mmCIF file of C-alpha atoms in Angstrom:
data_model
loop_
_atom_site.group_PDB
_atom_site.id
_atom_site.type_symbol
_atom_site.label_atom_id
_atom_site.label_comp_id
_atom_site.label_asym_id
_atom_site.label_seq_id
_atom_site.Cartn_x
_atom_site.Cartn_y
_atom_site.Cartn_z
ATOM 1 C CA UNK I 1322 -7.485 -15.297 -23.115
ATOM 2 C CA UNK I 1323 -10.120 -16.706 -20.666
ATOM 3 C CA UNK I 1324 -13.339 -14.144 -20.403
ATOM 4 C CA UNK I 1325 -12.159 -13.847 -16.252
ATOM 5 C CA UNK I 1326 -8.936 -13.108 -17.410
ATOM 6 C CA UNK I 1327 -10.607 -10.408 -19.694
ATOM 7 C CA UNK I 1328 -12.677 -9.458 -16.724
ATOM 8 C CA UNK I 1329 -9.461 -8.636 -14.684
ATOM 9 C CA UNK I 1330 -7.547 -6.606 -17.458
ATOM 10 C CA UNK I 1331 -10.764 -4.331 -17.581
ATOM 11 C CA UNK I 1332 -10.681 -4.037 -14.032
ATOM 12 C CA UNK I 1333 -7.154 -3.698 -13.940
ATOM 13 C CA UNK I 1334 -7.447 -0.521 -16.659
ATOM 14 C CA UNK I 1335 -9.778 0.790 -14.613
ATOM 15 C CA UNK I 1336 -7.823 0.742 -11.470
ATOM 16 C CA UNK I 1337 -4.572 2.115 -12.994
ATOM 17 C CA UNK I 1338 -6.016 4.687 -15.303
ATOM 18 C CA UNK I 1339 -3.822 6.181 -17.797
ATOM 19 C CA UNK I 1340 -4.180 6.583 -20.942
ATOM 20 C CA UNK I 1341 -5.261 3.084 -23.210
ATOM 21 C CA UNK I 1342 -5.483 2.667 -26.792
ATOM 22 C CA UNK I 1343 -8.889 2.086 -28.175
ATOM 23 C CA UNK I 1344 -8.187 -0.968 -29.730
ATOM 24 C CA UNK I 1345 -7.267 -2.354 -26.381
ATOM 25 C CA UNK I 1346 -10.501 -1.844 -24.917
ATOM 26 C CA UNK I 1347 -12.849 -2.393 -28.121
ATOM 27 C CA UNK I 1348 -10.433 -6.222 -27.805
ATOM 28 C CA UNK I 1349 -11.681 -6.234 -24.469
ATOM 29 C CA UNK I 1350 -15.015 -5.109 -25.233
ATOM 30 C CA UNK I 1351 -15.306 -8.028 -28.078
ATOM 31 C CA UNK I 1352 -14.422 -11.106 -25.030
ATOM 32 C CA UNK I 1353 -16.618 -10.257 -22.504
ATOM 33 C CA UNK I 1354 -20.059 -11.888 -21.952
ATOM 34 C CA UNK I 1355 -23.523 -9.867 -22.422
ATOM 35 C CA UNK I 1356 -25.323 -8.032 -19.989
ATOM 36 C CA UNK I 1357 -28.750 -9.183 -19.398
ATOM 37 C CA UNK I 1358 -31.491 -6.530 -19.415
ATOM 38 C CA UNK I 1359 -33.003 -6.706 -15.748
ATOM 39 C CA UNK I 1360 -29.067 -6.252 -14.983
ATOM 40 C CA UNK I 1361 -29.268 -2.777 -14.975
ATOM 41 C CA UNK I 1362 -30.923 -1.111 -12.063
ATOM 42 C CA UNK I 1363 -30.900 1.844 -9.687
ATOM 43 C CA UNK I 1364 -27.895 4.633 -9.585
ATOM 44 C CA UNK I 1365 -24.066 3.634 -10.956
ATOM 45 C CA UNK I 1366 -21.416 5.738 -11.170
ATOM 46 C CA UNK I 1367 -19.522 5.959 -14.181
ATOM 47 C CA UNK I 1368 -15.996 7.322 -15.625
ATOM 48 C CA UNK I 1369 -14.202 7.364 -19.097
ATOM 49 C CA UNK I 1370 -11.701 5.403 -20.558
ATOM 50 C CA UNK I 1371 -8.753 7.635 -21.944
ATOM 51 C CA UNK I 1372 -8.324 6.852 -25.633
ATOM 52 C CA UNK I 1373 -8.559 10.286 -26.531
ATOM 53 C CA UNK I 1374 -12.354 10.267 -28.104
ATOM 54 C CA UNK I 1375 -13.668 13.798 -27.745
ATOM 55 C CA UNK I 1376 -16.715 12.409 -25.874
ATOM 56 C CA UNK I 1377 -14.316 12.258 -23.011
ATOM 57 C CA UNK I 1378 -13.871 15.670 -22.518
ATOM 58 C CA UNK I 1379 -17.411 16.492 -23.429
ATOM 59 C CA UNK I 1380 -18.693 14.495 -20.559
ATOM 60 C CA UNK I 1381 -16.453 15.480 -18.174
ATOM 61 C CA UNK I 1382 -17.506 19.402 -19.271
ATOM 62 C CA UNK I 1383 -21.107 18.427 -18.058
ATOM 63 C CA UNK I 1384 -19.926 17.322 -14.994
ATOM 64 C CA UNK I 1385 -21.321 13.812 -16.002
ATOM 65 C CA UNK I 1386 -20.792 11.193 -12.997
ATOM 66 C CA UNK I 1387 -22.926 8.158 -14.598
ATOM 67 C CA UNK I 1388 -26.396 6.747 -14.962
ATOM 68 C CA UNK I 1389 -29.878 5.965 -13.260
ATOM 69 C CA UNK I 1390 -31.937 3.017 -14.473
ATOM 70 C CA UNK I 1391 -35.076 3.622 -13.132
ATOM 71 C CA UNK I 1392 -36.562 0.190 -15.105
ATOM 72 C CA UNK I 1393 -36.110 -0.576 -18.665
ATOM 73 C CA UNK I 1394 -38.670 1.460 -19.969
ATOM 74 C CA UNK I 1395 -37.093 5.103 -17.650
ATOM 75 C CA UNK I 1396 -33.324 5.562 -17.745
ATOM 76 C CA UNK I 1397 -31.491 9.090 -17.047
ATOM 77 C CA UNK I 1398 -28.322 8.470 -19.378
ATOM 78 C CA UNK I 1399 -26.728 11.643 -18.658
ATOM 79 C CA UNK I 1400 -26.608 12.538 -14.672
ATOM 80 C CA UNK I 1401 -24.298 15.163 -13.762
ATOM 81 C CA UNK I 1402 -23.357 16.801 -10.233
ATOM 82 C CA UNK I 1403 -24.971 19.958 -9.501
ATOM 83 C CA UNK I 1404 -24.765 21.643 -5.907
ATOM 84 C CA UNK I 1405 -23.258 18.104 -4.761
ATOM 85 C CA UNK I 1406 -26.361 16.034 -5.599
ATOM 86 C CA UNK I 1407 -26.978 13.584 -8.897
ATOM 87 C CA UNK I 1408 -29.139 15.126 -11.334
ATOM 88 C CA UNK I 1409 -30.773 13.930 -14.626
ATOM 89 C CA UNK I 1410 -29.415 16.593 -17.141
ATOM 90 C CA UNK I 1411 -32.705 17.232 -19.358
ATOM 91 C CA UNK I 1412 -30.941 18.325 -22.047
ATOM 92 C CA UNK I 1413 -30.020 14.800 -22.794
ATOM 93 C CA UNK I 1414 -33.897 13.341 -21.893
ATOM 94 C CA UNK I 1415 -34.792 9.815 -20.909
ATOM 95 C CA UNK I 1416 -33.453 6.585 -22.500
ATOM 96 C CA UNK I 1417 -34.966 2.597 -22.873
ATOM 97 C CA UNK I 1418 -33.073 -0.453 -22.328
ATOM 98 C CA UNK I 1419 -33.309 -2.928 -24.959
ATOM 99 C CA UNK I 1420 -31.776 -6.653 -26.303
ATOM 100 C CA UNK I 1421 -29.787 -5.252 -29.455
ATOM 101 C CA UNK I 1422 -27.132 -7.402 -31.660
ATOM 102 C CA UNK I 1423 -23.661 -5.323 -31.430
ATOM 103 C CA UNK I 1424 -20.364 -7.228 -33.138
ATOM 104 C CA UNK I 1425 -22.122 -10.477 -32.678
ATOM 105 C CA UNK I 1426 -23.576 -10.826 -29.382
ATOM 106 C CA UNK I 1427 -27.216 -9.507 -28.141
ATOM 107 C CA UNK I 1428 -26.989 -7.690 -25.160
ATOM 108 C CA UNK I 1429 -28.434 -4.869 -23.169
ATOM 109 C CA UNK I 1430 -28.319 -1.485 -24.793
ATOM 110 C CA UNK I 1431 -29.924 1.755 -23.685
ATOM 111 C CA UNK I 1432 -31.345 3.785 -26.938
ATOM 112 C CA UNK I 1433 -31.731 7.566 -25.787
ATOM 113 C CA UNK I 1434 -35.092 8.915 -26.279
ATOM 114 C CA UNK I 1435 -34.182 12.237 -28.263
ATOM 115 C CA UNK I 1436 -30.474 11.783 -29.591
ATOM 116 C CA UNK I 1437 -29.082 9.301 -32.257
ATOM 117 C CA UNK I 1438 -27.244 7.173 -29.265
ATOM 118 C CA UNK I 1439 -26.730 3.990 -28.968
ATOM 119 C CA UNK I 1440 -25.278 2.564 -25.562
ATOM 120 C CA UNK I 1441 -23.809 -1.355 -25.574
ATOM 121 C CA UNK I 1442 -22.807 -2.648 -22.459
ATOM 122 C CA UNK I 1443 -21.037 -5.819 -21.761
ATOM 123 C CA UNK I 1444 -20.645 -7.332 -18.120
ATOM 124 C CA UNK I 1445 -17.408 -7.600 -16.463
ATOM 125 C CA UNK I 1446 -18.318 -7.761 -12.334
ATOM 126 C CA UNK I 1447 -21.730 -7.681 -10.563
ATOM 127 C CA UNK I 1448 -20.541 -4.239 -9.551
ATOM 128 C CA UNK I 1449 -18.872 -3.455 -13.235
ATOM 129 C CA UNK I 1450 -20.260 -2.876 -16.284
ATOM 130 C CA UNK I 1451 -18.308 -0.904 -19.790
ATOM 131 C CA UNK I 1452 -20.074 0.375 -22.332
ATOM 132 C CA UNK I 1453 -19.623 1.031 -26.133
ATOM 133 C CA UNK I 1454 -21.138 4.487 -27.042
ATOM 134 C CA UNK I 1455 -21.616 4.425 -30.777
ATOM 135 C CA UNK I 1456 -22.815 7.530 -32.000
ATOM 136 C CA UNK I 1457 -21.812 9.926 -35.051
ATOM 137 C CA UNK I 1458 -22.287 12.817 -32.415
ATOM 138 C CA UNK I 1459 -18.696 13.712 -32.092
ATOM 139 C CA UNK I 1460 -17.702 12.956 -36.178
ATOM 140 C CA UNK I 1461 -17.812 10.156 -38.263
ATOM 141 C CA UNK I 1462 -14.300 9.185 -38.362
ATOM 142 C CA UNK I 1463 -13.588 9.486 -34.325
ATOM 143 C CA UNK I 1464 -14.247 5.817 -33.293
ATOM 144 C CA UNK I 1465 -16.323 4.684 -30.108
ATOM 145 C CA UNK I 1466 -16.291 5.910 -26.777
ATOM 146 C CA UNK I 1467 -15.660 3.539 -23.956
ATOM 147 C CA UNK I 1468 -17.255 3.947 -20.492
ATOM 148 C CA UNK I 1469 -17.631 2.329 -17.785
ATOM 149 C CA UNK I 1470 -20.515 2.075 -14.739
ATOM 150 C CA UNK I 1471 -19.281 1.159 -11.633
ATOM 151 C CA UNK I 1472 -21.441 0.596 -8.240
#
């Protein structure tokens, strides 16, 4: 499969919703190009793929409606909607950007500051971006969480 006609099934997931298997999307994940690291700036809005990884739920309990990369060095990972506005949620501090190697390809990740969390993000649009959320946070046998920023 071409990496546009990856591009399009992502989109395509993302449009339908539904539930989706994770293998479907970490497949996905695998074909599409990297993200480079200036990519990622200013407010994008973000949802969940529905694989049925508890970090699903958890973000939607915090109210969790994407990111804010401020520059690489000052990124709010976890912005929620309080009183109607986007707000950093504190409890989940500040985050970098940086070049890491994930399943073979270097591309942007964001590191959080306080929390063993590692963020991969491949590119998919100019307005599209899904990311691979690799953290033992929710177990160690519960797979990735897929995400996805959207402007």
């Amino acid at each position: 499969m071409s990496t546009s006609a990856v591009q399009d099934e992502v989109a395509a997931i993302i449009t339908n919703g539904g539930k989706v298997t994770e293998s479907e999307i970490e497949t996905a994940f695998n074909k599409l190009p990297a993200l480079p690291l200036d990519f990622l700036h200013g407010e994008w809005k973000g949802g969940v793929f529905d694989t049925g990884h508890p970090g699903r739920d958890r973000l939607g309990d915090l109210n969790w409606v994407g990111k804010t990369f401020h520059s690489t060095e000052n990124v709010d990972p976890i912005v929620v909607s309080k009183d109607g506005k986007r707000v950093c949620d504190e409890n989940w501090g500040h985050a970098v950007l940086r070049e890491v190697r994930y399943r073979g390809v270097v591309s942007t990740a964001m590191i959080y500051n306080d929390h063993a969390i590692i963020d991969h993000f491949r590119y998919v649009n100019d307005d599209l971006v899904i990311g691979a959320m690799d953290t033992k946070r929710f177990g160690d046998n519960v797979g990735i969480c897929y995400f996805y920023l959207y402007k």
